[in-house]
Amino acid sequence: MKRRFFGLALLALGLTVALPAAALPKSLVPEASFTTLQGKTQTLGAYRHRKLMVWEVASWCGSCAAGLRVMQQHAAELKKAGVTVILLQVYKNGGYPGASMHDLVKRFAPKLLSASNWVIGIANADFAKIYNPGHYADIYYLINPDGKVAAIQSAPGSTYPTIRRFIGQ
Amino acid sequence: MRESLAGKLESLLAALGLVFGEKAYAMAGIATFALALPAYLMVLPSSFTGGRIGPAAMHYLTPRLWLFAVLMAGLLALMLPVAAFALRHGGRVKTVYGAGGLLVAIGTPLLCCSPLIPIVVGAIAAVIPAAGRIGLPIQGFVATHETLFFSVATALLALGLYGNARRALGCSCEVSTSE
């Protein structure tokens, strides 16, 4: 019994790196909506035909904070490559209290607040349903100008090579 | 009668003296520490890497994580040779605290910001749909109480060491009385 428990625990740990992509969208969903820090409601459709990174974070998540730092370091590279980054707090911050989206970005990547290719906001319920049905604290999509999802990953601080490959496409 | 804290410490030190007085156990302890420390240094910061364990995670080490890694590796390096000593001398070893300490230490950084909880909760939600909502709050709780979880893991390892030290001493007494 004890052995079976530890076996299951090890199996569960082994599953932690790969994001199961079965239920996640494979292309841009134009009607998915979010609210910007300025309080405007926007849809993803407004960013069609662009090289897009859509990144959802929770403000209490360690990999999100680490990812913000790394993304700020690469901000110029992303801008030069024409990538628009839509950075959104997960719907209702995942149901757990934490810093506001503005405070999170201000603390870990303040330059991104004024970067012209960054759109920062909060995911609406419909957005969460489409782009984060698995309730991940840290998940991002790389979307080509034709609307097709090129990659789905988490923790850009550790997976920046994936973003670099997307930039280079 | 309950043993005082000083008495417990005395028993522990006596057991450590007994076990590590033998060169083979001392070498085993050093080897365990040498293996466990890098492992902890790669595991504990993995909440910053979305659950990816490896040398890249060491980039996110903080003094707090260093302290926990050294403490846990040290306790493990003491506990395993003591348990081996007790086992070799016919005693029973207590694995539950040590194994619990290991699982809590490894599990904590993986419970936040990696797909572990979403996968497990997703499986539960297939049967009980309402359970799907608890995944993120659990991750949030773990993420914001990481120090508490690492302290519990350290305490479990310390308990494991103490329990096995008592067994090692018990074995030693049995051996000495039978002579």
mmCIF file of C-alpha atoms in Angstrom:
data_model
loop_
_atom_site.group_PDB
_atom_site.id
_atom_site.type_symbol
_atom_site.label_atom_id
_atom_site.label_comp_id
_atom_site.label_asym_id
_atom_site.label_seq_id
_atom_site.Cartn_x
_atom_site.Cartn_y
_atom_site.Cartn_z
ATOM 1 C CA MET A 1 0.000 0.000 0.000
ATOM 2 C CA LYS A 2 2.787 2.361 1.047
ATOM 3 C CA ARG A 3 4.781 1.438 -2.068
ATOM 4 C CA ARG A 4 1.751 2.069 -4.277
ATOM 5 C CA PHE A 5 1.271 5.514 -2.697
ATOM 6 C CA PHE A 6 4.884 6.522 -3.300
ATOM 7 C CA GLY A 7 4.715 5.114 -6.834
ATOM 8 C CA LEU A 8 1.660 7.257 -7.574
ATOM 9 C CA ALA A 9 3.318 10.295 -5.999
ATOM 10 C CA LEU A 10 6.383 9.829 -8.216
ATOM 11 C CA LEU A 11 4.193 9.398 -11.297
ATOM 12 C CA ALA A 12 2.361 12.621 -10.451
ATOM 13 C CA LEU A 13 5.665 14.465 -10.067
ATOM 14 C CA GLY A 14 6.768 13.106 -13.431
ATOM 15 C CA LEU A 15 3.732 14.670 -15.084
ATOM 16 C CA THR A 16 4.503 18.166 -13.912
ATOM 17 C CA VAL A 17 6.580 19.511 -16.784
ATOM 18 C CA ALA A 18 4.337 18.893 -19.767
ATOM 19 C CA LEU A 19 1.212 20.991 -20.209
ATOM 20 C CA PRO A 20 -1.580 18.758 -21.477
ATOM 21 C CA ALA A 21 -2.727 20.512 -24.642
ATOM 22 C CA ALA A 22 -5.833 18.479 -25.438
ATOM 23 C CA ALA A 23 -8.449 21.012 -24.277
ATOM 24 C CA LEU A 24 -6.515 24.152 -25.198
ATOM 25 C CA PRO A 25 -7.359 26.196 -28.327
ATOM 26 C CA LYS A 26 -5.233 25.698 -31.427
ATOM 27 C CA SER A 27 -5.982 29.079 -32.952
ATOM 28 C CA LEU A 28 -6.838 32.637 -31.990
ATOM 29 C CA VAL A 29 -10.369 33.001 -30.628
ATOM 30 C CA PRO A 30 -11.388 36.559 -31.628
ATOM 31 C CA GLU A 31 -14.264 36.947 -29.169
ATOM 32 C CA ALA A 32 -12.212 36.120 -26.044
ATOM 33 C CA SER A 33 -12.353 39.285 -23.957
ATOM 34 C CA PHE A 34 -10.286 40.951 -21.272
ATOM 35 C CA THR A 35 -10.222 44.235 -19.367
ATOM 36 C CA THR A 36 -7.166 46.467 -19.658
ATOM 37 C CA LEU A 37 -5.569 48.235 -16.681
ATOM 38 C CA GLN A 38 -7.287 51.377 -17.985
ATOM 39 C CA GLY A 39 -10.659 49.642 -17.563
ATOM 40 C CA LYS A 40 -11.441 49.124 -21.268
ATOM 41 C CA THR A 41 -12.906 45.841 -22.455
ATOM 42 C CA GLN A 42 -11.107 44.445 -25.469
ATOM 43 C CA THR A 43 -11.286 41.275 -27.484
ATOM 44 C CA LEU A 44 -8.428 39.240 -28.854
ATOM 45 C CA GLY A 45 -9.856 39.834 -32.321
ATOM 46 C CA ALA A 46 -8.434 43.371 -32.186
ATOM 47 C CA TYR A 47 -4.960 41.841 -32.296
ATOM 48 C CA ARG A 48 -5.524 39.547 -35.263
ATOM 49 C CA HIS A 49 -2.818 39.391 -37.958
ATOM 50 C CA ARG A 50 -0.091 40.173 -35.445
ATOM 51 C CA LYS A 51 2.642 38.044 -33.962
ATOM 52 C CA LEU A 52 1.144 37.571 -30.525
ATOM 53 C CA MET A 53 2.102 36.299 -27.114
ATOM 54 C CA VAL A 54 -0.877 35.860 -24.790
ATOM 55 C CA TRP A 55 0.308 35.223 -21.242
ATOM 56 C CA GLU A 56 -1.901 34.587 -18.221
ATOM 57 C CA VAL A 57 -0.414 34.910 -14.745
ATOM 58 C CA ALA A 58 -1.515 34.827 -11.111
ATOM 59 C CA SER A 59 -0.020 37.540 -8.940
ATOM 60 C CA TRP A 60 1.026 35.069 -6.201
ATOM 61 C CA CYS A 61 2.866 32.781 -8.614
ATOM 62 C CA GLY A 62 6.667 32.525 -8.339
ATOM 63 C CA SER A 63 7.308 31.481 -11.916
ATOM 64 C CA CYS A 64 5.191 34.425 -13.121
ATOM 65 C CA ALA A 65 7.322 36.911 -11.182
ATOM 66 C CA ALA A 66 10.518 35.261 -12.446
ATOM 67 C CA GLY A 67 9.078 35.280 -15.969
ATOM 68 C CA LEU A 68 8.264 38.985 -15.777
ATOM 69 C CA ARG A 69 11.870 39.788 -14.893
ATOM 70 C CA VAL A 70 13.161 37.757 -17.839
ATOM 71 C CA MET A 71 10.607 39.237 -20.235
ATOM 72 C CA GLN A 72 11.643 42.745 -19.229
ATOM 73 C CA GLN A 73 15.242 41.851 -20.051
ATOM 74 C CA HIS A 74 14.129 40.785 -23.529
ATOM 75 C CA ALA A 75 11.612 43.588 -24.069
ATOM 76 C CA ALA A 76 13.657 45.272 -26.809
ATOM 77 C CA GLU A 77 14.115 41.994 -28.693
ATOM 78 C CA LEU A 78 10.363 41.332 -28.624
ATOM 79 C CA LYS A 79 9.539 44.849 -29.792
ATOM 80 C CA LYS A 80 12.053 44.668 -32.625
ATOM 81 C CA ALA A 81 10.522 41.384 -33.784
ATOM 82 C CA GLY A 82 7.066 42.984 -33.844
ATOM 83 C CA VAL A 83 5.624 40.798 -31.112
ATOM 84 C CA THR A 84 2.619 42.156 -29.210
ATOM 85 C CA VAL A 85 2.400 40.748 -25.702
ATOM 86 C CA ILE A 86 -0.983 40.545 -24.001
ATOM 87 C CA LEU A 87 -0.267 39.993 -20.324
ATOM 88 C CA LEU A 88 -3.354 39.151 -18.288
ATOM 89 C CA GLN A 89 -4.030 38.300 -14.704
ATOM 90 C CA VAL A 90 -5.879 34.970 -14.519
ATOM 91 C CA TYR A 91 -9.599 35.433 -13.940
ATOM 92 C CA LYS A 92 -10.187 36.625 -10.326
ATOM 93 C CA ASN A 93 -6.478 35.941 -9.669
ATOM 94 C CA GLY A 94 -7.324 32.250 -9.487
ATOM 95 C CA GLY A 95 -9.618 32.758 -6.505
ATOM 96 C CA TYR A 96 -6.721 33.496 -4.172
ATOM 97 C CA PRO A 97 -5.805 36.984 -2.912
ATOM 98 C CA GLY A 98 -2.662 38.705 -4.111
ATOM 99 C CA ALA A 99 -1.239 41.923 -5.512
ATOM 100 C CA SER A 100 -3.100 43.784 -8.249
ATOM 101 C CA MET A 101 -1.857 43.324 -11.795
ATOM 102 C CA HIS A 102 -0.476 46.857 -11.852
ATOM 103 C CA ASP A 103 1.454 46.301 -8.609
ATOM 104 C CA LEU A 104 2.794 42.941 -9.791
ATOM 105 C CA VAL A 105 4.213 44.393 -13.009
ATOM 106 C CA LYS A 106 5.445 47.527 -11.232
ATOM 107 C CA ARG A 107 7.355 45.366 -8.756
ATOM 108 C CA PHE A 108 8.980 42.874 -11.118
ATOM 109 C CA ALA A 109 9.057 44.511 -14.551
ATOM 110 C CA PRO A 110 8.192 48.245 -14.252
ATOM 111 C CA LYS A 111 9.454 49.120 -17.752
ATOM 112 C CA LEU A 112 6.751 46.918 -19.263
ATOM 113 C CA LEU A 113 4.007 49.219 -17.930
ATOM 114 C CA SER A 114 4.983 51.816 -20.523
ATOM 115 C CA ALA A 115 6.108 49.492 -23.333
ATOM 116 C CA SER A 116 4.028 50.204 -26.447
ATOM 117 C CA ASN A 117 3.855 46.553 -27.545
ATOM 118 C CA TRP A 118 2.578 45.333 -24.158
ATOM 119 C CA VAL A 119 -1.129 45.251 -23.323
ATOM 120 C CA ILE A 120 -1.706 44.547 -19.638
ATOM 121 C CA GLY A 121 -5.034 43.632 -18.088
ATOM 122 C CA ILE A 122 -7.226 41.037 -16.466
ATOM 123 C CA ALA A 123 -8.779 38.011 -18.163
ATOM 124 C CA ASN A 124 -12.568 37.961 -18.255
ATOM 125 C CA ALA A 125 -14.536 34.799 -17.452
ATOM 126 C CA ASP A 126 -15.001 33.878 -21.129
ATOM 127 C CA PHE A 127 -11.281 34.343 -21.785
ATOM 128 C CA ALA A 128 -10.440 32.034 -18.865
ATOM 129 C CA LYS A 129 -12.876 29.421 -20.144
ATOM 130 C CA ILE A 130 -11.264 29.406 -23.586
ATOM 131 C CA TYR A 131 -7.589 29.956 -22.864
ATOM 132 C CA ASN A 132 -7.202 28.558 -19.372
ATOM 133 C CA PRO A 133 -9.723 25.750 -18.879
ATOM 134 C CA GLY A 134 -7.184 23.789 -16.838
ATOM 135 C CA HIS A 135 -6.807 26.625 -14.303
ATOM 136 C CA TYR A 136 -3.066 27.116 -14.665
ATOM 137 C CA ALA A 137 -1.348 29.851 -12.672
ATOM 138 C CA ASP A 138 1.131 30.515 -15.480
ATOM 139 C CA ILE A 139 0.412 29.746 -19.119
ATOM 140 C CA TYR A 140 1.251 31.447 -22.404
ATOM 141 C CA TYR A 141 0.331 31.072 -26.063
ATOM 142 C CA LEU A 142 2.473 32.079 -28.999
ATOM 143 C CA ILE A 143 0.169 32.912 -31.904
ATOM 144 C CA ASN A 144 1.244 33.453 -35.505
ATOM 145 C CA PRO A 145 -0.212 36.302 -37.630
ATOM 146 C CA ASP A 146 -2.391 33.706 -39.416
ATOM 147 C CA GLY A 147 -4.062 33.001 -36.058
ATOM 148 C CA LYS A 148 -2.567 29.561 -35.538
ATOM 149 C CA VAL A 149 -1.127 28.756 -32.113
ATOM 150 C CA ALA A 150 2.581 28.033 -32.571
ATOM 151 C CA ALA A 151 3.294 26.955 -28.990
ATOM 152 C CA ILE A 152 1.731 26.683 -25.552
ATOM 153 C CA GLN A 153 4.068 26.861 -22.608
ATOM 154 C CA SER A 154 4.463 28.093 -19.040
ATOM 155 C CA ALA A 155 7.129 29.988 -17.100
ATOM 156 C CA PRO A 156 8.746 32.140 -19.832
ATOM 157 C CA GLY A 157 11.684 32.725 -17.500
ATOM 158 C CA SER A 158 12.623 29.081 -18.039
ATOM 159 C CA THR A 159 11.254 28.589 -21.535
ATOM 160 C CA TYR A 160 12.473 31.750 -23.250
ATOM 161 C CA PRO A 161 14.207 29.684 -25.991
ATOM 162 C CA THR A 162 10.690 28.701 -27.181
ATOM 163 C CA ILE A 163 9.788 32.393 -27.465
ATOM 164 C CA ARG A 164 13.071 33.132 -29.250
ATOM 165 C CA ARG A 165 12.343 30.398 -31.815
ATOM 166 C CA PHE A 166 8.868 31.912 -32.339
ATOM 167 C CA ILE A 167 10.402 35.354 -32.839
ATOM 168 C CA GLY A 168 12.819 33.928 -35.380
ATOM 169 C CA GLN A 169 10.082 32.241 -37.471
ATOM 170 C CA MET B 1 7.619 9.168 31.768
ATOM 171 C CA ARG B 2 8.241 11.779 29.097
ATOM 172 C CA GLU B 3 11.814 12.572 28.253
ATOM 173 C CA SER B 4 12.835 16.232 28.527
ATOM 174 C CA LEU B 5 14.128 18.121 25.504
ATOM 175 C CA ALA B 6 17.649 18.041 26.927
ATOM 176 C CA GLY B 7 17.300 14.289 27.413
ATOM 177 C CA LYS B 8 16.132 13.857 23.834
ATOM 178 C CA LEU B 9 19.058 15.875 22.556
ATOM 179 C CA GLU B 10 21.405 13.808 24.663
ATOM 180 C CA SER B 11 19.975 10.570 23.224
ATOM 181 C CA LEU B 12 20.284 11.956 19.721
ATOM 182 C CA LEU B 13 23.898 12.979 20.217
ATOM 183 C CA ALA B 14 24.697 9.610 21.772
ATOM 184 C CA ALA B 15 23.185 7.819 18.778
ATOM 185 C CA LEU B 16 25.032 10.046 16.315
ATOM 186 C CA GLY B 17 28.283 9.401 18.177
ATOM 187 C CA LEU B 18 27.633 5.680 18.093
ATOM 188 C CA VAL B 19 26.713 5.527 14.395
ATOM 189 C CA PHE B 20 29.217 7.996 12.985
ATOM 190 C CA GLY B 21 31.986 6.552 15.146
ATOM 191 C CA GLU B 22 32.097 3.872 12.485
ATOM 192 C CA LYS B 23 33.942 5.068 9.418
ATOM 193 C CA ALA B 24 31.599 3.381 6.923
ATOM 194 C CA TYR B 25 28.551 5.237 8.287
ATOM 195 C CA ALA B 26 30.457 8.526 8.389
ATOM 196 C CA MET B 27 31.406 8.058 4.731
ATOM 197 C CA ALA B 28 27.815 7.154 3.869
ATOM 198 C CA GLY B 29 26.653 10.353 5.587
ATOM 199 C CA ILE B 30 29.111 12.495 3.639
ATOM 200 C CA ALA B 31 28.139 10.805 0.365
ATOM 201 C CA THR B 32 24.434 11.309 1.109
ATOM 202 C CA PHE B 33 24.995 14.994 1.840
ATOM 203 C CA ALA B 34 27.051 15.397 -1.336
ATOM 204 C CA LEU B 35 24.199 13.936 -3.381
ATOM 205 C CA ALA B 36 21.270 15.430 -1.490
ATOM 206 C CA LEU B 37 22.467 19.040 -1.384
ATOM 207 C CA PRO B 38 22.624 19.577 -5.169
ATOM 208 C CA ALA B 39 19.322 17.730 -5.494
ATOM 209 C CA TYR B 40 17.610 20.045 -2.999
ATOM 210 C CA LEU B 41 19.265 23.073 -4.601
ATOM 211 C CA MET B 42 17.681 22.079 -7.908
ATOM 212 C CA VAL B 43 14.282 21.091 -6.496
ATOM 213 C CA LEU B 44 13.444 23.824 -3.985
ATOM 214 C CA PRO B 45 13.535 26.764 -6.458
ATOM 215 C CA SER B 46 11.475 24.914 -9.071
ATOM 216 C CA SER B 47 8.358 26.951 -8.218
ATOM 217 C CA PHE B 48 10.135 29.718 -10.157
ATOM 218 C CA THR B 49 10.587 27.509 -13.202
ATOM 219 C CA GLY B 50 7.045 26.139 -13.473
ATOM 220 C CA GLY B 51 8.102 22.809 -11.973
ATOM 221 C CA ARG B 52 11.184 22.265 -14.104
ATOM 222 C CA ILE B 53 13.841 20.639 -11.931
ATOM 223 C CA GLY B 54 17.464 20.987 -12.977
ATOM 224 C CA PRO B 55 20.552 23.172 -12.876
ATOM 225 C CA ALA B 56 18.562 26.035 -14.465
ATOM 226 C CA ALA B 57 16.406 26.208 -11.326
ATOM 227 C CA MET B 58 19.520 27.045 -9.269
ATOM 228 C CA HIS B 59 19.500 30.455 -10.925
ATOM 229 C CA TYR B 60 16.541 31.300 -8.652
ATOM 230 C CA LEU B 61 18.164 30.290 -5.352
ATOM 231 C CA THR B 62 17.737 32.765 -2.510
ATOM 232 C CA PRO B 63 19.439 32.709 0.927
ATOM 233 C CA ARG B 64 16.174 31.265 2.363
ATOM 234 C CA LEU B 65 16.209 28.377 -0.136
ATOM 235 C CA TRP B 66 19.934 27.788 0.440
ATOM 236 C CA LEU B 67 19.276 27.526 4.170
ATOM 237 C CA PHE B 68 16.459 25.005 3.726
ATOM 238 C CA ALA B 69 18.487 22.978 1.207
ATOM 239 C CA VAL B 70 21.481 22.731 3.567
ATOM 240 C CA LEU B 71 19.225 21.891 6.549
ATOM 241 C CA MET B 72 17.267 19.212 4.713
ATOM 242 C CA ALA B 73 20.322 17.672 3.045
ATOM 243 C CA GLY B 74 22.106 17.674 6.416
ATOM 244 C CA LEU B 75 19.203 15.982 8.203
ATOM 245 C CA LEU B 76 18.870 13.408 5.429
ATOM 246 C CA ALA B 77 22.610 12.742 5.553
ATOM 247 C CA LEU B 78 22.326 12.074 9.290
ATOM 248 C CA MET B 79 19.057 10.132 9.148
ATOM 249 C CA LEU B 80 19.867 7.582 6.439
ATOM 250 C CA PRO B 81 23.089 6.191 8.012
ATOM 251 C CA VAL B 82 21.375 6.106 11.430
ATOM 252 C CA ALA B 83 18.447 4.182 9.921
ATOM 253 C CA ALA B 84 20.880 1.840 8.144
ATOM 254 C CA PHE B 85 22.700 1.278 11.429
ATOM 255 C CA ALA B 86 19.454 0.447 13.249
ATOM 256 C CA LEU B 87 18.379 -1.885 10.455
ATOM 257 C CA ARG B 88 21.725 -3.639 10.334
ATOM 258 C CA HIS B 89 21.623 -4.231 14.055
ATOM 259 C CA GLY B 90 18.271 -5.879 13.896
ATOM 260 C CA GLY B 91 16.123 -2.880 14.787
ATOM 261 C CA ARG B 92 13.072 -1.541 12.968
ATOM 262 C CA VAL B 93 13.393 1.736 11.122
ATOM 263 C CA LYS B 94 10.786 4.465 11.026
ATOM 264 C CA THR B 95 10.385 5.624 7.430
ATOM 265 C CA VAL B 96 7.145 7.594 7.609
ATOM 266 C CA TYR B 97 8.575 10.913 8.867
ATOM 267 C CA GLY B 98 11.631 10.851 6.608
ATOM 268 C CA ALA B 99 9.622 9.895 3.539
ATOM 269 C CA GLY B 100 7.008 12.500 4.446
ATOM 270 C CA GLY B 101 9.711 15.158 4.776
ATOM 271 C CA LEU B 102 11.096 14.234 1.373
ATOM 272 C CA LEU B 103 7.695 14.301 -0.301
ATOM 273 C CA VAL B 104 6.686 17.643 1.247
ATOM 274 C CA ALA B 105 10.013 19.217 0.238
ATOM 275 C CA ILE B 106 9.816 17.935 -3.331
ATOM 276 C CA GLY B 107 6.084 18.440 -3.704
ATOM 277 C CA THR B 108 5.836 22.012 -2.408
ATOM 278 C CA PRO B 109 7.657 23.810 -5.242
ATOM 279 C CA LEU B 110 5.844 21.643 -7.778
ATOM 280 C CA LEU B 111 2.390 22.305 -6.371
ATOM 281 C CA CYS B 112 2.487 25.931 -7.391
ATOM 282 C CA CYS B 113 2.750 27.084 -10.964
ATOM 283 C CA SER B 114 3.286 23.673 -12.512
ATOM 284 C CA PRO B 115 0.596 21.507 -14.146
ATOM 285 C CA LEU B 116 0.598 19.045 -11.211
ATOM 286 C CA ILE B 117 -2.411 20.421 -9.299
ATOM 287 C CA PRO B 118 -4.390 21.275 -12.472
ATOM 288 C CA ILE B 119 -3.921 17.685 -13.706
ATOM 289 C CA VAL B 120 -4.942 16.136 -10.397
ATOM 290 C CA VAL B 121 -7.869 18.540 -9.880
ATOM 291 C CA GLY B 122 -8.890 18.088 -13.528
ATOM 292 C CA ALA B 123 -9.114 14.342 -12.972
ATOM 293 C CA ILE B 124 -11.238 14.873 -9.854
ATOM 294 C CA ALA B 125 -13.373 17.452 -11.676
ATOM 295 C CA ALA B 126 -14.214 14.844 -14.314
ATOM 296 C CA VAL B 127 -16.230 13.131 -11.565
ATOM 297 C CA ILE B 128 -17.147 16.155 -9.410
ATOM 298 C CA PRO B 129 -17.305 19.242 -11.711
ATOM 299 C CA ALA B 130 -17.393 21.724 -8.792
ATOM 300 C CA ALA B 131 -13.932 20.529 -7.723
ATOM 301 C CA GLY B 132 -12.424 22.229 -10.794
ATOM 302 C CA ARG B 133 -12.543 25.577 -8.992
ATOM 303 C CA ILE B 134 -10.265 24.544 -6.130
ATOM 304 C CA GLY B 135 -7.118 24.007 -8.213
ATOM 305 C CA LEU B 136 -5.902 27.600 -8.370
ATOM 306 C CA PRO B 137 -6.695 28.494 -4.734
ATOM 307 C CA ILE B 138 -4.694 25.428 -3.619
ATOM 308 C CA GLN B 139 -1.767 26.586 -5.754
ATOM 309 C CA GLY B 140 -2.134 30.089 -4.342
ATOM 310 C CA PHE B 141 -2.095 28.796 -0.781
ATOM 311 C CA VAL B 142 0.997 26.660 -1.393
ATOM 312 C CA ALA B 143 2.780 29.499 -3.194
ATOM 313 C CA THR B 144 2.188 31.977 -0.390
ATOM 314 C CA HIS B 145 3.006 29.493 2.409
ATOM 315 C CA GLU B 146 6.117 27.920 0.899
ATOM 316 C CA THR B 147 8.283 28.727 3.934
ATOM 317 C CA LEU B 148 5.764 26.991 6.197
ATOM 318 C CA PHE B 149 5.766 23.884 4.002
ATOM 319 C CA PHE B 150 9.575 23.767 3.891
ATOM 320 C CA SER B 151 9.643 24.165 7.688
ATOM 321 C CA VAL B 152 7.239 21.223 8.029
ATOM 322 C CA ALA B 153 9.449 19.151 5.695
ATOM 323 C CA THR B 154 12.495 20.025 7.818
ATOM 324 C CA ALA B 155 10.638 19.165 11.032
ATOM 325 C CA LEU B 156 9.536 15.816 9.576
ATOM 326 C CA LEU B 157 13.127 14.984 8.656
ATOM 327 C CA ALA B 158 14.233 15.987 12.180
ATOM 328 C CA LEU B 159 11.544 13.725 13.657
ATOM 329 C CA GLY B 160 12.660 10.931 11.345
ATOM 330 C CA LEU B 161 16.244 11.385 12.503
ATOM 331 C CA TYR B 162 15.206 11.366 16.165
ATOM 332 C CA GLY B 163 12.990 8.293 15.772
ATOM 333 C CA ASN B 164 15.717 6.330 14.032
ATOM 334 C CA ALA B 165 18.352 7.531 16.505
ATOM 335 C CA ARG B 166 16.263 6.063 19.344
ATOM 336 C CA ARG B 167 16.012 2.810 17.441
ATOM 337 C CA ALA B 168 19.756 2.789 16.822
ATOM 338 C CA LEU B 169 20.351 3.295 20.549
ATOM 339 C CA GLY B 170 17.795 0.600 21.342
ATOM 340 C CA CYS B 171 19.649 -1.828 19.086
ATOM 341 C CA SER B 172 22.905 -0.885 20.735
ATOM 342 C CA CYS B 173 21.444 -1.513 24.230
ATOM 343 C CA GLU B 174 20.044 -4.886 23.141
ATOM 344 C CA VAL B 175 23.447 -5.844 21.772
ATOM 345 C CA SER B 176 25.274 -4.725 24.897
ATOM 346 C CA THR B 177 22.885 -6.507 27.297
ATOM 347 C CA SER B 178 23.132 -9.767 25.401
ATOM 348 C CA GLU B 179 26.887 -9.875 25.748
#
